[in-house]
Amino acid sequence: MLKEMLVQFLISLLPVFAFQLWSNRGKGWNGVPAFLSLFSGVSVILCMLVSFKFNEYEMNFRMIPYLIGSLYGGPYAVLGLSAVYTIFRIPTLGSTTEVIFFIAFMAAYIPIMLFLYKPFQRSPRHKKQRIVMFLMTIILLYFIITIAYHSFEHHIAWSNQVVLSIALSIIGSLASIWISIFVIESLKENQQLQYEVHRVSVNHRREVEKLQQFIDETTFGAIIVNHHGRITHINETGYRLFHKRANISDRKEIVGKYYSAFLHADHQANDIQLLQEALKGTKTSLEPLMEDGRMLVKTAFSIRNLTSGAITGAALIAQDVTELNLLRNEVGRMERLSLVGQMAASITHEIRNPMAVIRGFVQLMKERMPGEQQHYFRIIMEELDRANAIISDFLSLAQNRALAMEMSSLHEIISEMAPLLDADANMRGQSIELELCEYIPPLMLNNKEIKQLLLNLARNGMEAMGDKGVLRMKTDYVQEEERIELRIQDHGVGIPQEQMQHLFEPFYTTKTRGTGLGLPLCLSIAERHNGKIEVESKEGEGTTFIVSFNRSA
């Protein structure tokens, strides 16, 4: 009997063994309810097929897999296992009493399992064990009552051996059900733990990849070393800023080497010292210094374990601030120029008053002097007028006053200026050609300033050409971009490339009597009208000034 009981015990654990194989293959929880239900059904059938007789009553551990499959499989498992159990149990029912007991059991068992399924699934392991042990105890009491009634009905007396067998069956059943729950829940927890570890690992890997991409794409040069001093990562900027050795041509070759093998001991002693101090726990930084024509700011700091605070590595960061320093110097220069410009504007404004007085007295003296000296007075007055024009241009450039603008047509302004420009061109033996597009929308313009811009650019073009030169003025409207273009093209000597970048700098001129204020003034006018000026030039072929006005700005 002990042999048969041991076989029943092992068969009742078949779902647990099968689930362990499932778990070892790394399968998730999906599909486990159906899997346990299937093997529970197989276990129920095998238990019933190898039953042993006890006082003419069939004894087996069929209820253990039946209960396990019902609690883990869900409603469909309850109904399916109940159908299997009923099919194999009915042929073994020997009397009406047993049929009544069976019907009563099934009538109670199925609703209870359907009711307990969800609460059981939501319960922790220790509570699940209590639920199962309680249910198993009730089932065992039911079978003890059934066996007792069967023995009473057939007048079978209970001996000590019978009592011992029943006790062993109870202990074996409780042990089997407890082991089943313990193993299944342990494996389930292990699966959840593995899933959580995998999820954390994936998230950690993603964060590491993000951090690595950030380090690689940042404009800072970075070298990261572990606590042994081996380089674990270096970005492209760091390779470019720190690379001094010709024998290491690939950035990937640097990873894994000691930083002392990468950094040059003679030329990068400061970098080596920074990393050494950082590995000791000191955060250090250097003042901006020049290296190979670049200004660098370097900082080294320790990398620590957030839990223990132990030093796990260090990082050396270098920032190229060359452009920032140049920009800072340029801003300072512009501020000084702005201050000088404001002072000069105030001074030149006051100069115009005594110049007007001087011109008046010169004109009076001219009227009283003999005719042979009139030429000198005319030269003095022309120079005074020229000085006054320079002051007017300078004031226009220096002052940032609000303009009175109105909706105007650029074509109308060009048409108004055409006679004046034609006359100026005729005096030089030149001609002007106008190519105006069919339609051009109106713009918010200050007519006086636009006329000044046209006059300055046109005269620049005329001065660059010789006799019989042709100055072309062309307009175009780019409807998709709502941009109006004015092109003023000459066929003069062109502008050398080295002068192109200085064209719009105040006081820069290549003319003998030039002031260097004409083009800066034109650029200032264009910018005040939401426009810009571009220059295309080829030496010996001519120059084109392109003034663009953006209507959508």
Coordinates of C-alpha atoms in Angstrom, one line a residue:
M1 CA 0.0 0.0 0.0
L2 CA 2.9 2.4 0.8
K3 CA 4.2 1.8 -2.7
E4 CA 0.9 2.7 -4.3
M5 CA 0.6 5.7 -2.1
L6 CA 4.1 6.9 -3.1
V7 CA 3.2 6.5 -6.8
Q8 CA 0.0 8.5 -6.2
F9 CA 2.1 11.2 -4.5
L10 CA 4.4 11.5 -7.4
I11 CA 1.7 11.6 -10.0
S12 CA -0.1 14.3 -8.1
L13 CA 3.0 16.5 -8.4
L14 CA 3.1 16.0 -12.2
P15 CA 1.7 19.6 -12.9
V16 CA 4.5 21.0 -10.7
F17 CA 7.2 19.1 -12.5
A18 CA 5.9 20.1 -15.9
F19 CA 5.6 23.8 -14.8
Q20 CA 9.2 23.6 -13.6
L21 CA 10.3 22.5 -17.0
W22 CA 8.3 25.3 -18.6
S23 CA 9.9 27.8 -16.2
N24 CA 13.4 26.6 -16.9
R25 CA 12.9 27.2 -20.6
G26 CA 12.5 30.9 -19.9
K27 CA 8.8 31.0 -20.8
G28 CA 6.7 33.8 -19.4
W29 CA 3.4 33.5 -17.5
N30 CA 1.4 33.8 -20.6
G31 CA 0.1 30.3 -21.4
V32 CA 0.8 29.0 -17.9
P33 CA -2.9 28.6 -16.8
A34 CA -3.7 26.5 -19.9
F35 CA -0.5 24.6 -19.4
L36 CA -1.2 23.8 -15.8
S37 CA -4.8 22.9 -16.6
L38 CA -3.7 20.4 -19.3
F39 CA -1.2 18.6 -17.0
S40 CA -3.6 18.7 -14.1
G41 CA -6.1 16.9 -16.2
V42 CA -3.5 14.3 -17.2
S43 CA -2.5 13.9 -13.5
V44 CA -6.2 13.5 -12.5
I45 CA -6.6 10.7 -15.1
L46 CA -3.4 8.9 -14.1
C47 CA -4.3 9.1 -10.4
M48 CA -7.6 7.5 -11.1
L49 CA -6.2 4.9 -13.4
V50 CA -3.7 3.6 -10.8
S51 CA -6.0 3.8 -7.8
F52 CA -5.7 1.3 -5.0
K53 CA -8.5 -0.4 -3.0
F54 CA -8.9 0.5 0.6
N55 CA -11.8 -1.3 2.5
E56 CA -13.3 -1.8 -1.0
Y57 CA -13.1 1.9 -1.6
E58 CA -10.9 3.4 -4.3
M59 CA -8.2 5.6 -2.9
N60 CA -6.0 8.1 -4.9
F61 CA -4.7 11.7 -4.8
R62 CA -6.9 12.9 -7.7
M63 CA -8.1 15.9 -5.8
I64 CA -4.7 17.5 -5.6
P65 CA -4.1 18.2 -9.3
Y66 CA -7.9 18.8 -9.7
L67 CA -7.6 21.6 -7.1
I68 CA -4.4 23.0 -8.4
G69 CA -5.7 23.1 -12.0
S70 CA -9.0 24.7 -10.9
L71 CA -7.3 27.5 -8.9
Y72 CA -4.6 28.4 -11.5
G73 CA -6.5 27.6 -14.7
G74 CA -9.6 29.7 -14.2
P75 CA -13.2 29.1 -15.0
Y76 CA -12.6 27.1 -18.2
A77 CA -10.2 24.9 -16.4
V78 CA -12.7 24.3 -13.6
L79 CA -15.4 23.2 -16.0
G80 CA -13.0 21.2 -18.2
L81 CA -11.3 19.4 -15.2
S82 CA -14.8 18.7 -13.7
A83 CA -15.9 17.1 -16.9
V84 CA -12.8 14.9 -17.0
Y85 CA -13.2 14.0 -13.3
T86 CA -16.9 13.2 -13.9
I87 CA -16.2 11.0 -16.9
F88 CA -13.7 8.9 -15.0
R89 CA -15.5 8.9 -11.7
I90 CA -18.9 7.7 -12.7
P91 CA -17.9 4.2 -13.7
T92 CA -16.4 3.7 -10.2
L93 CA -19.6 4.7 -8.3
G94 CA -20.9 1.5 -6.8
S95 CA -24.1 2.5 -5.0
T96 CA -26.8 5.1 -4.9
T97 CA -25.2 6.7 -1.8
E98 CA -22.0 7.2 -3.6
V99 CA -23.8 8.9 -6.5
I100 CA -25.6 11.2 -4.1
F101 CA -22.3 12.0 -2.3
F102 CA -20.6 12.7 -5.7
I103 CA -23.4 15.0 -7.0
A104 CA -23.4 16.9 -3.7
F105 CA -19.6 17.3 -3.9
M106 CA -19.6 18.6 -7.5
A107 CA -22.6 20.9 -6.8
A108 CA -20.5 22.5 -4.0
Y109 CA -17.0 22.3 -5.6
I110 CA -17.7 24.0 -9.0
P111 CA -19.4 27.2 -7.6
I112 CA -16.7 27.5 -4.9
M113 CA -13.9 27.3 -7.4
L114 CA -15.5 29.8 -9.7
F115 CA -15.9 32.2 -6.8
L116 CA -12.4 31.7 -5.4
Y117 CA -10.4 32.0 -8.7
K118 CA -9.9 35.8 -8.8
P119 CA -9.4 36.3 -5.0
F120 CA -6.9 33.4 -5.1
Q121 CA -4.9 35.0 -8.1
R122 CA -4.7 38.4 -6.3
S123 CA -3.5 36.9 -3.0
P124 CA 0.2 36.7 -1.9
R125 CA 1.9 33.3 -1.6
H126 CA 1.3 32.7 2.1
K127 CA -2.4 33.5 1.8
K128 CA -2.7 31.2 -1.2
Q129 CA -1.2 28.4 0.9
R130 CA -3.7 29.0 3.7
I131 CA -6.6 29.0 1.2
V132 CA -5.4 25.7 -0.4
M133 CA -4.7 24.0 2.9
F134 CA -8.2 25.0 4.1
L135 CA -9.9 23.7 1.0
M136 CA -7.9 20.5 1.1
T137 CA -8.8 20.0 4.7
I138 CA -12.5 20.4 3.9
I139 CA -12.1 17.9 0.9
L140 CA -10.3 15.4 3.1
L141 CA -13.0 15.7 5.8
Y142 CA -15.6 15.0 3.0
F143 CA -13.7 11.9 1.9
I144 CA -13.2 10.7 5.5
I145 CA -17.0 11.0 6.0
T146 CA -17.6 9.2 2.7
I147 CA -15.2 6.3 3.6
A148 CA -16.7 6.1 7.1
Y149 CA -20.3 5.9 5.7
H150 CA -19.1 3.3 3.1
S151 CA -17.6 1.2 5.9
F152 CA -20.7 1.5 8.0
E153 CA -22.9 0.6 5.0
H154 CA -20.9 -2.5 4.3
H155 CA -20.2 -3.4 7.9
I156 CA -16.5 -3.0 7.6
A157 CA -14.6 -2.5 10.9
W158 CA -11.6 0.0 11.2
S159 CA -8.5 -1.6 12.4
N160 CA -5.3 0.2 13.5
Q161 CA -3.9 -0.4 10.1
V162 CA -6.9 1.3 8.5
V163 CA -6.5 4.3 10.8
L164 CA -2.8 4.5 10.0
S165 CA -3.5 4.3 6.2
I166 CA -6.0 7.1 6.4
A167 CA -3.6 9.2 8.5
L168 CA -0.8 8.7 5.9
S169 CA -3.2 9.5 3.1
I170 CA -4.1 12.8 4.8
I171 CA -0.5 13.7 5.5
G172 CA 0.5 12.8 2.0
S173 CA -2.3 14.9 0.4
L174 CA -1.6 17.9 2.6
A175 CA 2.2 17.6 1.9
S176 CA 1.5 17.3 -1.8
I177 CA -0.8 20.3 -2.1
W178 CA 1.6 22.4 0.1
I179 CA 4.6 21.4 -2.0
S180 CA 2.6 22.2 -5.2
I181 CA 1.7 25.7 -4.1
F182 CA 5.1 26.4 -2.7
V183 CA 7.0 25.3 -5.9
I184 CA 4.6 27.0 -8.3
E185 CA 4.6 30.3 -6.4
S186 CA 8.4 30.2 -6.0
L187 CA 8.9 29.6 -9.7
K188 CA 6.3 32.3 -10.5
E189 CA 8.2 34.7 -8.2
N190 CA 11.4 33.8 -9.9
Q191 CA 9.9 34.4 -13.3
Q192 CA 8.7 37.8 -12.1
L193 CA 12.0 38.6 -10.7
Q194 CA 13.8 37.6 -13.9
Y195 CA 11.4 39.7 -15.9
E196 CA 12.0 42.6 -13.6
V197 CA 15.7 42.1 -13.8
H198 CA 15.5 41.9 -17.6
R199 CA 13.3 45.0 -17.7
V200 CA 15.7 47.0 -15.4
S201 CA 18.6 45.7 -17.5
V202 CA 17.0 46.8 -20.7
N203 CA 16.1 50.2 -19.2
H204 CA 19.6 50.5 -17.9
R205 CA 21.1 49.7 -21.3
R206 CA 18.8 52.2 -23.0
E207 CA 19.8 54.9 -20.5
V208 CA 23.5 54.0 -21.0
E209 CA 23.0 54.3 -24.7
K210 CA 21.2 57.7 -24.3
L211 CA 24.0 58.9 -22.0
Q212 CA 26.7 57.6 -24.4
Q213 CA 24.9 59.4 -27.4
F214 CA 24.7 62.6 -25.3
I215 CA 28.4 62.4 -24.5
D216 CA 29.3 61.6 -28.1
E217 CA 27.2 64.4 -29.6
T218 CA 28.0 67.2 -27.0
T219 CA 30.5 69.9 -27.9
F220 CA 32.5 69.1 -24.8
G221 CA 35.5 66.9 -25.0
A222 CA 35.1 64.0 -22.5
I223 CA 37.4 61.2 -21.2
I224 CA 35.9 58.8 -18.7
V225 CA 38.2 56.4 -16.8
N226 CA 37.4 53.6 -14.2
H227 CA 39.0 53.5 -10.7
H228 CA 42.0 51.7 -12.2
G229 CA 42.7 54.5 -14.6
R230 CA 41.6 52.7 -17.7
I231 CA 39.7 54.7 -20.3
T232 CA 36.1 53.4 -20.6
H233 CA 34.8 56.1 -23.0
I234 CA 36.1 59.0 -25.1
N235 CA 33.9 61.0 -27.4
E236 CA 34.9 62.4 -30.8
T237 CA 35.5 65.9 -29.5
G238 CA 37.6 64.6 -26.6
Y239 CA 39.7 62.6 -29.1
R240 CA 40.2 65.7 -31.2
L241 CA 41.1 67.9 -28.3
F242 CA 43.3 65.5 -26.3
H243 CA 44.9 63.4 -29.1
K244 CA 48.6 64.1 -29.2
R245 CA 50.1 60.7 -30.1
A246 CA 50.5 59.7 -33.8
N247 CA 50.6 56.0 -33.0
I248 CA 46.9 55.9 -31.9
S249 CA 44.9 56.8 -35.0
D250 CA 41.6 55.2 -34.1
R251 CA 39.4 56.4 -31.3
K252 CA 38.2 52.8 -30.6
E253 CA 41.8 51.8 -29.9
I254 CA 42.0 54.1 -26.9
V255 CA 39.2 52.4 -24.9
G256 CA 40.7 50.0 -22.4
K257 CA 44.1 51.7 -22.3
Y258 CA 45.4 53.6 -19.2
Y259 CA 45.0 57.3 -19.6
S260 CA 48.7 57.7 -19.0
A261 CA 49.3 55.7 -22.2
F262 CA 47.0 58.1 -24.2
L263 CA 47.8 61.5 -22.7
H264 CA 51.3 62.8 -23.5
A265 CA 53.4 63.1 -20.4
D266 CA 55.3 66.2 -21.6
H267 CA 52.6 68.2 -23.4
Q268 CA 49.6 67.1 -21.3
A269 CA 51.0 67.0 -17.8
N270 CA 48.2 69.2 -16.5
D271 CA 45.6 66.8 -17.9
I272 CA 47.2 63.8 -16.2
Q273 CA 47.4 65.7 -12.9
L274 CA 43.7 66.6 -13.2
L275 CA 42.7 63.0 -13.6
Q276 CA 45.0 61.9 -10.8
E277 CA 43.5 64.4 -8.4
A278 CA 39.9 63.4 -9.5
L279 CA 40.6 59.7 -8.8
K280 CA 41.6 60.7 -5.3
G281 CA 38.3 62.5 -4.8
T282 CA 39.2 66.1 -5.6
K283 CA 37.3 68.2 -8.1
T284 CA 39.7 70.5 -10.0
S285 CA 39.6 72.9 -12.8
L286 CA 42.0 75.1 -14.7
E287 CA 41.8 78.7 -15.9
P288 CA 41.3 79.0 -19.7
L289 CA 44.5 78.3 -21.5
M290 CA 45.7 78.3 -25.1
E291 CA 46.6 75.1 -26.8
D292 CA 47.4 74.8 -30.5
G293 CA 45.7 78.2 -31.1
R294 CA 42.5 77.2 -29.2
M295 CA 41.3 78.4 -25.8
L296 CA 40.3 75.5 -23.6
V297 CA 38.6 75.2 -20.2
K298 CA 39.3 71.9 -18.4
T299 CA 37.6 70.3 -15.4
A300 CA 38.1 66.9 -13.8
F301 CA 35.8 65.3 -11.2
S302 CA 35.2 62.0 -9.5
I303 CA 32.5 59.5 -10.4
R304 CA 31.1 57.8 -7.3
N305 CA 28.8 55.0 -6.3
L306 CA 25.6 56.6 -5.3
T307 CA 25.0 54.0 -2.6
S308 CA 28.3 53.7 -0.9
G309 CA 30.0 56.9 -2.1
A310 CA 33.1 55.0 -3.2
I311 CA 35.0 56.4 -6.2
T312 CA 34.4 54.2 -9.3
G313 CA 36.1 56.4 -11.8
A314 CA 36.8 60.0 -13.0
A315 CA 36.0 62.2 -15.9
L316 CA 38.0 64.9 -17.6
I317 CA 36.0 67.5 -19.5
A318 CA 37.4 70.1 -21.9
Q319 CA 35.4 72.9 -23.5
D320 CA 36.7 74.8 -26.5
V321 CA 35.7 78.5 -25.8
T322 CA 37.7 80.0 -28.6
E323 CA 34.7 81.2 -30.5
L324 CA 32.9 82.2 -27.3
N325 CA 36.0 84.3 -26.3
L326 CA 36.1 85.9 -29.8
L327 CA 32.4 86.6 -29.5
R328 CA 32.8 88.2 -26.1
N329 CA 35.6 90.3 -27.4
E330 CA 33.5 91.3 -30.4
V331 CA 30.6 92.2 -28.2
G332 CA 32.9 94.4 -26.1
R333 CA 34.3 96.0 -29.2
M334 CA 30.8 96.7 -30.5
E335 CA 29.8 98.2 -27.1
R336 CA 32.8 100.5 -27.2
L337 CA 32.0 101.4 -30.8
S338 CA 28.4 102.1 -29.9
L339 CA 29.5 104.4 -27.1
V340 CA 32.0 106.1 -29.4
G341 CA 29.3 106.4 -32.0
Q342 CA 26.9 108.0 -29.6
M343 CA 29.5 110.5 -28.5
A344 CA 30.5 111.2 -32.1
A345 CA 26.9 111.7 -33.1
S346 CA 26.5 114.3 -30.3
I347 CA 29.7 116.0 -31.3
T348 CA 29.0 116.1 -35.0
H349 CA 25.6 117.4 -34.4
E350 CA 27.1 120.4 -32.6
I351 CA 29.8 120.8 -35.3
R352 CA 27.1 121.6 -37.9
N353 CA 26.1 124.8 -36.3
P354 CA 29.5 126.6 -36.4
M355 CA 30.0 125.1 -40.0
A356 CA 26.8 126.8 -41.0
V357 CA 28.0 130.1 -39.6
I358 CA 31.4 129.7 -41.4
R359 CA 29.7 128.9 -44.7
G360 CA 27.5 132.0 -44.3
F361 CA 30.5 134.3 -43.7
V362 CA 32.5 132.6 -46.5
Q363 CA 29.6 133.3 -48.9
L364 CA 29.5 137.0 -47.7
M365 CA 33.2 137.3 -48.2
K366 CA 32.9 135.8 -51.7
E367 CA 30.5 138.5 -52.7
R368 CA 32.9 141.3 -51.6
M369 CA 36.1 139.9 -53.0
P370 CA 37.4 140.6 -56.5
G371 CA 36.7 138.1 -59.3
E372 CA 40.1 136.5 -59.5
Q373 CA 39.6 135.0 -55.9
Q374 CA 36.1 133.7 -56.5
H375 CA 37.6 130.3 -57.4
Y376 CA 39.1 129.8 -53.9
F377 CA 35.8 130.7 -52.2
R378 CA 34.0 128.2 -54.4
I379 CA 36.4 125.4 -53.3
I380 CA 36.0 126.3 -49.6
M381 CA 32.1 126.2 -49.9
E382 CA 32.3 122.8 -51.8
E383 CA 34.4 121.3 -49.1
L384 CA 32.2 122.7 -46.4
D385 CA 29.2 121.1 -48.2
R386 CA 31.1 117.9 -48.5
A387 CA 31.9 117.9 -44.8
N388 CA 28.2 118.6 -44.0
A389 CA 27.2 115.6 -46.2
I390 CA 29.6 113.4 -44.4
I391 CA 28.2 114.5 -41.1
S392 CA 24.6 113.9 -42.4
D393 CA 25.5 110.3 -43.5
F394 CA 27.2 109.6 -40.2
L395 CA 24.2 110.8 -38.2
S396 CA 21.9 108.7 -40.3
L397 CA 24.1 105.7 -39.6
A398 CA 24.6 106.3 -35.9
Q399 CA 21.0 107.2 -35.0
N400 CA 18.5 104.4 -34.5
R401 CA 15.4 106.5 -34.8
A402 CA 11.9 105.3 -35.6
L403 CA 10.9 105.7 -39.3
A404 CA 7.7 107.1 -40.6
M405 CA 6.7 104.4 -43.1
E406 CA 3.7 104.1 -45.5
M407 CA 2.6 101.6 -48.1
S408 CA 4.5 102.4 -51.2
S409 CA 5.5 100.8 -54.5
L410 CA 9.2 100.3 -55.1
H411 CA 8.6 100.8 -58.8
E412 CA 7.2 104.2 -58.2
I413 CA 10.2 105.2 -56.2
I414 CA 12.6 103.9 -58.9
S415 CA 10.6 105.8 -61.6
E416 CA 10.9 109.0 -59.6
M417 CA 14.7 108.5 -59.2
A418 CA 15.2 107.5 -62.9
P419 CA 15.6 111.0 -64.4
L420 CA 18.1 112.0 -61.7
L421 CA 20.1 108.8 -62.3
D422 CA 19.9 109.2 -66.1
A423 CA 21.3 112.7 -65.8
D424 CA 24.1 111.5 -63.6
A425 CA 24.9 108.6 -66.0
N426 CA 24.9 110.9 -69.0
M427 CA 27.4 113.2 -67.4
R428 CA 29.7 110.2 -67.1
G429 CA 29.0 108.9 -70.6
Q430 CA 27.1 105.9 -69.3
S431 CA 23.6 104.6 -69.5
I432 CA 21.0 103.0 -67.3
E433 CA 18.7 100.1 -68.2
L434 CA 15.6 99.3 -66.1
E435 CA 14.1 95.8 -66.1
L436 CA 11.0 96.0 -63.8
C437 CA 8.8 93.0 -63.3
E438 CA 5.2 93.1 -64.3
Y439 CA 3.8 93.0 -60.8
I440 CA 5.2 94.0 -57.4
P441 CA 3.2 94.3 -54.2
P442 CA 3.4 97.4 -52.1
L443 CA 5.7 97.6 -49.1
M444 CA 5.9 99.6 -45.9
L445 CA 8.7 102.0 -46.9
N446 CA 10.2 105.3 -46.0
N447 CA 10.5 106.9 -49.4
K448 CA 13.3 109.3 -48.5
E449 CA 15.6 106.4 -47.2
I450 CA 14.8 104.1 -50.1
K451 CA 15.8 106.9 -52.5
Q452 CA 19.0 107.4 -50.6
L453 CA 19.7 103.7 -50.9
L454 CA 19.1 103.7 -54.6
L455 CA 21.2 106.7 -55.2
N456 CA 24.2 105.4 -53.2
L457 CA 24.2 102.0 -54.8
A458 CA 23.7 103.4 -58.3
R459 CA 26.5 105.9 -57.9
N460 CA 28.8 103.2 -56.6
G461 CA 28.1 101.2 -59.7
M462 CA 28.7 104.2 -62.0
E463 CA 32.0 105.0 -60.3
A464 CA 33.2 101.5 -60.8
M465 CA 32.6 101.7 -64.6
G466 CA 34.3 103.6 -67.3
D467 CA 32.8 105.5 -70.3
K468 CA 30.0 103.7 -72.1
G469 CA 29.3 101.5 -69.1
V470 CA 25.8 100.2 -68.6
L471 CA 24.1 100.1 -65.2
R472 CA 21.2 97.6 -65.0
M473 CA 18.5 97.9 -62.3
K474 CA 16.2 94.9 -62.2
T475 CA 13.3 93.9 -59.9
D476 CA 11.8 90.5 -59.2
Y477 CA 9.0 89.2 -57.0
V478 CA 9.3 85.6 -55.5
Q479 CA 5.7 85.0 -54.6
E480 CA 6.3 81.7 -52.8
E481 CA 8.6 83.4 -50.3
E482 CA 6.9 86.8 -50.4
R483 CA 10.3 88.4 -51.2
I484 CA 11.0 91.4 -53.4
E485 CA 14.4 91.7 -54.9
L486 CA 16.2 94.7 -56.4
R487 CA 19.4 94.0 -58.4
I488 CA 21.8 96.8 -59.3
Q489 CA 24.4 95.4 -61.6
D490 CA 27.5 97.2 -63.0
H491 CA 30.1 96.0 -65.5
G492 CA 33.0 97.6 -63.7
V493 CA 36.3 96.3 -62.4
G494 CA 34.7 94.1 -59.7
I495 CA 35.7 93.8 -56.1
P496 CA 38.7 91.7 -54.9
Q497 CA 37.8 88.8 -52.6
E498 CA 39.9 90.1 -49.7
Q499 CA 37.8 93.3 -49.7
M500 CA 34.4 91.6 -49.8
Q501 CA 34.2 90.9 -46.1
H502 CA 35.0 94.6 -45.3
L503 CA 32.4 96.2 -47.6
F504 CA 29.9 97.1 -44.9
E505 CA 32.3 98.2 -42.2
P506 CA 32.0 101.9 -41.4
F507 CA 34.9 104.1 -42.7
Y508 CA 36.3 101.3 -44.9
T509 CA 36.8 102.6 -48.4
T510 CA 39.0 102.1 -51.4
K511 CA 38.2 105.5 -53.0
T512 CA 40.5 108.4 -52.8
R513 CA 37.8 110.8 -51.6
G514 CA 35.5 108.2 -50.1
T515 CA 34.2 108.3 -46.5
G516 CA 33.4 104.6 -46.1
L517 CA 29.8 105.4 -44.9
G518 CA 27.8 104.8 -48.1
L519 CA 27.5 101.0 -48.0
P520 CA 27.1 100.8 -44.2
L521 CA 24.3 103.4 -44.5
C522 CA 22.6 101.3 -47.3
L523 CA 22.8 98.2 -45.1
S524 CA 21.3 100.1 -42.2
I525 CA 18.4 101.3 -44.4
A526 CA 17.8 97.8 -45.7
E527 CA 17.7 96.3 -42.2
R528 CA 15.3 99.0 -41.0
H529 CA 13.0 97.8 -43.8
N530 CA 13.2 94.1 -42.8
G531 CA 15.7 93.5 -45.7
K532 CA 19.2 92.5 -46.4
I533 CA 21.9 93.2 -48.9
E534 CA 24.0 90.5 -50.7
V535 CA 26.9 91.1 -53.0
E536 CA 28.1 89.1 -56.0
S537 CA 31.3 90.2 -57.7
K538 CA 33.9 88.9 -60.2
E539 CA 37.1 90.8 -60.8
G540 CA 37.1 92.2 -64.4
E541 CA 33.4 91.4 -64.9
G542 CA 31.4 93.6 -62.5
T543 CA 29.4 93.6 -59.3
T544 CA 25.8 93.0 -58.4
F545 CA 24.2 94.3 -55.3
I546 CA 21.0 92.4 -54.4
V547 CA 18.6 94.1 -52.0
S548 CA 15.9 91.8 -50.6
F549 CA 12.7 92.9 -48.8
N550 CA 10.7 90.3 -47.0
R551 CA 7.0 91.1 -46.9
S552 CA 6.2 88.3 -44.4
A553 CA 8.6 89.7 -41.7

